[in-house]
Short mmCIF file of C-alpha atoms in Angstrom, two decimals:
data_model
loop_
_atom_site.label_atom_id
_atom_site.label_comp_id
_atom_site.label_asym_id
_atom_site.label_seq_id
_atom_site.Cartn_x
_atom_site.Cartn_y
_atom_site.Cartn_z
CA MET K 1 0.00 0.00 0.00
CA LEU K 2 2.72 2.44 0.95
CA ALA K 3 4.73 1.45 -2.12
CA ASN K 4 1.74 2.24 -4.34
CA ILE K 5 1.34 5.67 -2.73
CA VAL K 6 5.03 6.43 -3.23
CA PHE K 7 4.91 5.26 -6.84
CA GLU K 8 1.80 7.30 -7.61
CA THR K 9 3.29 10.39 -5.99
CA PHE K 10 6.48 9.87 -7.99
CA GLU K 11 4.49 9.73 -11.24
CA LYS K 12 2.57 12.87 -10.36
CA GLY K 13 5.83 14.70 -9.82
CA GLY K 14 6.56 14.67 -13.54
CA PRO K 15 9.71 13.83 -15.50
CA ILE K 16 11.93 15.96 -13.25
CA MET K 17 11.46 13.30 -10.58
CA TRP K 18 13.92 11.02 -12.35
CA PRO K 19 16.96 13.25 -11.88
CA ILE K 20 15.72 13.94 -8.36
CA LEU K 21 15.62 10.18 -7.76
CA VAL K 22 19.17 9.81 -9.06
CA THR K 23 20.26 12.65 -6.77
CA PHE K 24 18.62 10.99 -3.77
CA THR K 25 20.20 7.62 -4.60
CA VAL K 26 23.68 9.16 -4.79
CA CYS K 27 23.06 11.08 -1.57
CA LEU K 28 21.91 7.97 0.28
CA ALA K 29 24.90 5.96 -0.96
CA VAL K 30 27.38 8.66 0.11
CA VAL K 31 25.79 9.08 3.55
CA CYS K 32 25.82 5.32 4.17
CA GLU K 33 29.47 5.09 3.07
CA ARG K 34 30.50 7.97 5.32
CA VAL K 35 28.60 6.56 8.29
CA PHE K 36 30.37 3.21 7.89
CA TRP K 37 33.78 4.84 7.31
CA TRP K 38 33.66 7.04 10.41
CA TRP K 39 32.20 4.23 12.50
CA ARG K 40 35.14 2.01 11.49
CA GLU K 41 37.66 4.79 12.14
CA ARG K 42 36.35 5.21 15.67
CA PHE K 43 37.51 1.69 16.53
CA ARG K 44 40.89 2.24 14.89
CA ARG K 45 41.93 5.01 17.22
CA ASP K 46 44.68 3.91 19.58
CA HIS K 47 45.36 6.60 22.17
CA LYS K 48 47.36 4.25 24.40
CA THR K 49 49.87 3.45 21.66
CA LEU K 50 50.09 7.10 20.70
CA ASN K 51 51.00 8.02 24.27
CA ASN K 52 53.59 5.23 24.28
CA VAL K 53 55.10 6.69 21.11
CA PHE K 54 55.28 10.11 22.74
CA ASP K 55 56.99 8.58 25.78
CA ALA K 56 59.50 6.78 23.56
CA LEU K 57 60.29 9.97 21.66
CA ASN K 58 60.62 11.89 24.90
CA GLY K 59 63.16 9.32 25.99
CA GLY K 60 65.04 9.50 22.72
CA ASP K 61 64.07 5.98 21.68
CA TYR K 62 63.39 6.43 17.97
CA GLU K 63 63.39 2.73 17.14
CA THR K 64 60.71 1.88 19.71
CA ALA K 65 58.54 4.82 18.65
CA SER K 66 58.79 3.86 14.99
CA ARG K 67 58.10 0.19 15.72
CA GLN K 68 54.99 0.98 17.78
CA ALA K 69 53.59 3.31 15.13
CA HIS K 70 54.31 0.91 12.28
CA ASN K 71 51.29 -0.82 10.66
CA SER K 72 48.84 1.05 12.89
CA LYS K 73 45.31 1.72 11.67
CA ASP K 74 45.13 4.97 13.64
CA PRO K 75 45.53 7.96 11.26
CA LEU K 76 47.54 9.84 13.86
CA LEU K 77 50.00 6.98 14.28
CA ARG K 78 50.22 6.48 10.51
CA MET K 79 51.21 10.13 10.18
CA VAL K 80 53.77 9.84 12.98
CA TYR K 81 55.31 6.74 11.43
CA GLN K 82 55.72 8.44 8.07
CA GLY K 83 57.44 11.34 9.78
CA LEU K 84 59.79 9.10 11.75
CA HIS K 85 60.46 6.93 8.73
CA HIS K 86 61.63 9.99 6.77
CA ALA K 87 63.18 11.84 9.71
CA SER K 88 66.57 11.93 8.01
CA SER K 89 65.17 14.10 5.21
CA SER K 90 62.25 16.08 6.64
CA LEU K 91 60.32 15.00 9.72
CA VAL K 92 57.69 17.73 9.55
CA GLY K 93 57.43 17.62 5.76
CA ALA K 94 56.75 13.88 5.78
CA MET K 95 54.11 14.25 8.48
CA GLN K 96 52.44 17.07 6.56
CA MET K 97 52.19 14.91 3.46
CA ALA K 98 50.83 12.00 5.50
CA ALA K 99 48.32 14.31 7.21
CA GLY K 100 47.14 15.53 3.82
CA ILE K 101 46.49 11.95 2.74
CA GLU K 102 44.53 11.23 5.93
CA LEU K 103 42.43 14.37 5.47
CA GLN K 104 41.74 13.46 1.87
CA ARG K 105 40.43 10.07 2.98
CA ALA K 106 38.30 11.60 5.72
CA GLY K 107 36.87 14.26 3.41
CA ARG K 108 36.05 11.92 0.55
CA PHE K 109 32.63 12.53 -1.03
CA LEU K 110 31.93 15.62 1.07
CA GLY K 111 32.09 17.59 -2.16
CA VAL K 112 29.34 15.35 -3.54
CA LEU K 113 27.12 16.09 -0.55
CA ASP K 114 27.85 19.79 -0.91
CA THR K 115 26.79 19.63 -4.56
CA ILE K 116 23.60 17.74 -3.68
CA VAL K 117 22.67 20.35 -1.06
CA THR K 118 22.73 22.96 -3.83
CA LEU K 119 21.51 20.82 -6.72
CA ALA K 120 18.45 19.20 -5.14
CA PRO K 121 16.52 22.45 -4.47
CA LEU K 122 17.37 23.66 -7.97
CA LEU K 123 15.93 20.48 -9.43
CA GLY K 124 12.84 21.00 -7.29
CA LEU K 125 12.59 24.57 -8.54
CA LEU K 126 12.92 23.33 -12.11
CA GLY K 127 10.09 20.90 -11.42
CA THR K 128 8.02 23.80 -10.13
CA VAL K 129 8.59 25.76 -13.34
CA THR K 130 7.82 22.83 -15.62
CA GLY K 131 4.70 21.98 -13.59
CA ILE K 132 3.36 25.52 -13.83
CA MET K 133 4.19 25.61 -17.55
CA HIS K 134 2.30 22.36 -17.94
CA SER K 135 -0.72 23.91 -16.19
CA PHE K 136 -0.72 26.99 -18.41
CA LYS K 137 -1.22 24.85 -21.51
CA PHE K 138 -4.75 24.06 -20.38
CA VAL K 139 -5.78 27.49 -19.20
CA GLY K 140 -8.80 28.61 -21.18
CA ASN K 141 -10.09 25.11 -21.85
CA GLU K 142 -13.09 24.92 -19.54
CA GLU K 143 -13.48 21.15 -19.91
CA LEU K 144 -9.89 20.25 -19.00
CA ALA K 145 -8.70 23.27 -17.06
CA ALA K 146 -9.75 22.16 -13.57
CA VAL K 147 -8.18 18.70 -13.75
CA LYS K 148 -5.06 19.54 -15.76
CA VAL K 149 -4.22 22.75 -13.96
CA SER K 150 -4.50 21.03 -10.59
CA GLY K 151 -2.29 18.23 -11.95
CA GLY K 152 0.36 20.71 -13.00
CA ILE K 153 0.27 22.41 -9.61
CA ALA K 154 0.60 19.02 -7.90
CA GLU K 155 3.59 18.25 -10.12
CA ALA K 156 5.20 21.53 -9.12
CA LEU K 157 4.61 21.03 -5.39
CA ILE K 158 5.79 17.41 -5.35
CA ALA K 159 9.01 18.22 -7.19
CA THR K 160 9.70 21.18 -4.90
CA ALA K 161 9.03 19.16 -1.76
CA CYS K 162 11.26 16.31 -2.88
CA GLY K 163 14.08 18.63 -3.85
CA LEU K 164 13.96 20.46 -0.53
CA GLY K 165 13.67 17.19 1.38
CA ILE K 166 16.80 15.77 -0.25
CA ALA K 167 18.71 18.99 0.43
CA ILE K 168 17.74 18.90 4.11
CA PHE K 169 18.63 15.20 4.30
CA ALA K 170 22.06 15.88 2.79
CA LEU K 171 22.78 19.07 4.74
CA ILE K 172 22.75 17.44 8.18
CA PRO K 173 25.41 14.76 7.49
CA PHE K 174 27.41 17.23 5.38
CA ASN K 175 27.73 19.67 8.28
CA TYR K 176 28.32 16.86 10.77
CA TYR K 177 31.13 15.21 8.82
CA THR K 178 32.64 18.54 7.87
CA ARG K 179 32.94 19.22 11.59
CA LYS K 180 34.50 15.80 12.18
CA LEU K 181 36.97 16.51 9.40
CA ALA K 182 37.93 19.78 11.08
CA ASN K 183 38.40 17.94 14.38
CA LEU K 184 40.62 15.37 12.70
CA GLN K 185 42.69 18.14 11.14
CA PHE K 186 43.14 19.70 14.57
CA GLU K 187 44.22 16.35 16.04
CA LEU K 188 46.71 15.78 13.23
CA GLU K 189 48.19 19.24 13.61
CA THR K 190 48.41 18.88 17.39
CA THR K 191 50.08 15.47 17.11
CA MET K 192 52.49 16.80 14.49
CA ASN K 193 53.49 19.69 16.75
CA ASN K 194 53.92 17.35 19.71
CA VAL K 195 56.23 15.06 17.74
CA ASP K 196 58.26 17.99 16.46
CA LEU K 197 58.61 19.45 19.96
CA LEU K 198 59.65 16.09 21.41
CA VAL K 199 62.23 15.64 18.68
CA GLN K 200 63.65 19.11 19.22
CA SER K 201 63.71 18.52 22.96
CA ALA K 202 65.56 15.24 22.47
CA LYS K 203 68.07 17.01 20.26
CA GLN K 204 68.68 19.72 22.82
CA ARG K 205 69.18 17.12 25.54
CA GLY K 206 71.94 15.44 23.54
CA TYR K 207 70.12 12.79 21.55
CA ASP K 208 71.21 12.15 18.00
CA THR K 209 68.69 13.73 15.60
CA GLN K 210 68.67 10.70 13.33
CA ILE K 211 68.41 7.76 15.70
CA PHE K 212 67.50 9.57 18.93
CA ARG K 213 70.01 7.70 21.00
CA ARG K 214 71.93 9.26 23.81
CA GLU K 215 75.26 10.49 22.57
CA SER K 216 78.19 9.40 24.63
CA GLN K 217 79.15 12.05 27.12
CA THR K 218 82.38 10.28 27.98
CA ALA K 219 85.48 12.22 26.96
CA PRO K 220 88.16 10.30 25.05
CA VAL K 221 91.01 9.01 27.15
#
């Protein structure tokens, strides 16, 4: 019964309902993918290991820090490992590149949602225009005017409602995941600064900048 009502309403919305349907399908697929991706990422975070890496760096133990960060699923630890792995060339530069990759993964398809938020109401507006134009064709025909004009108005209202509904549906997850992306960027930047500060501190305390081992303080005999 409900399926019949939906199908009949879809037909009354006119031909513009097909691109609106495609837009809704894409929107639903993107939202489901982002929900699953962020849900999975939540279980990949490893704050304990990250703190252990910080402790190892603070103690000048580069090898332990690199080993603990290696093969981690946590985006913060993946960034740290890339920085440590390329510490001989550019620690901060390597972490910045790794952070960019992590942000690109986290922000995937947000541009699609942004487009849908703008596109869906425009498609609804287009349906409104075509529906009203369809109604005007029967103005003046007393026998058909009442039925056809009301049909055109219904087409316009249905298309507008669907377009606005899709935009509202897409806007909420778009803003939510944009905020989560900003939070991830802040975490990456904070972690990057912490690693850099720990490395500089280890250097100042006499640790070798490449392997972070305590340099011998014993004078030659």
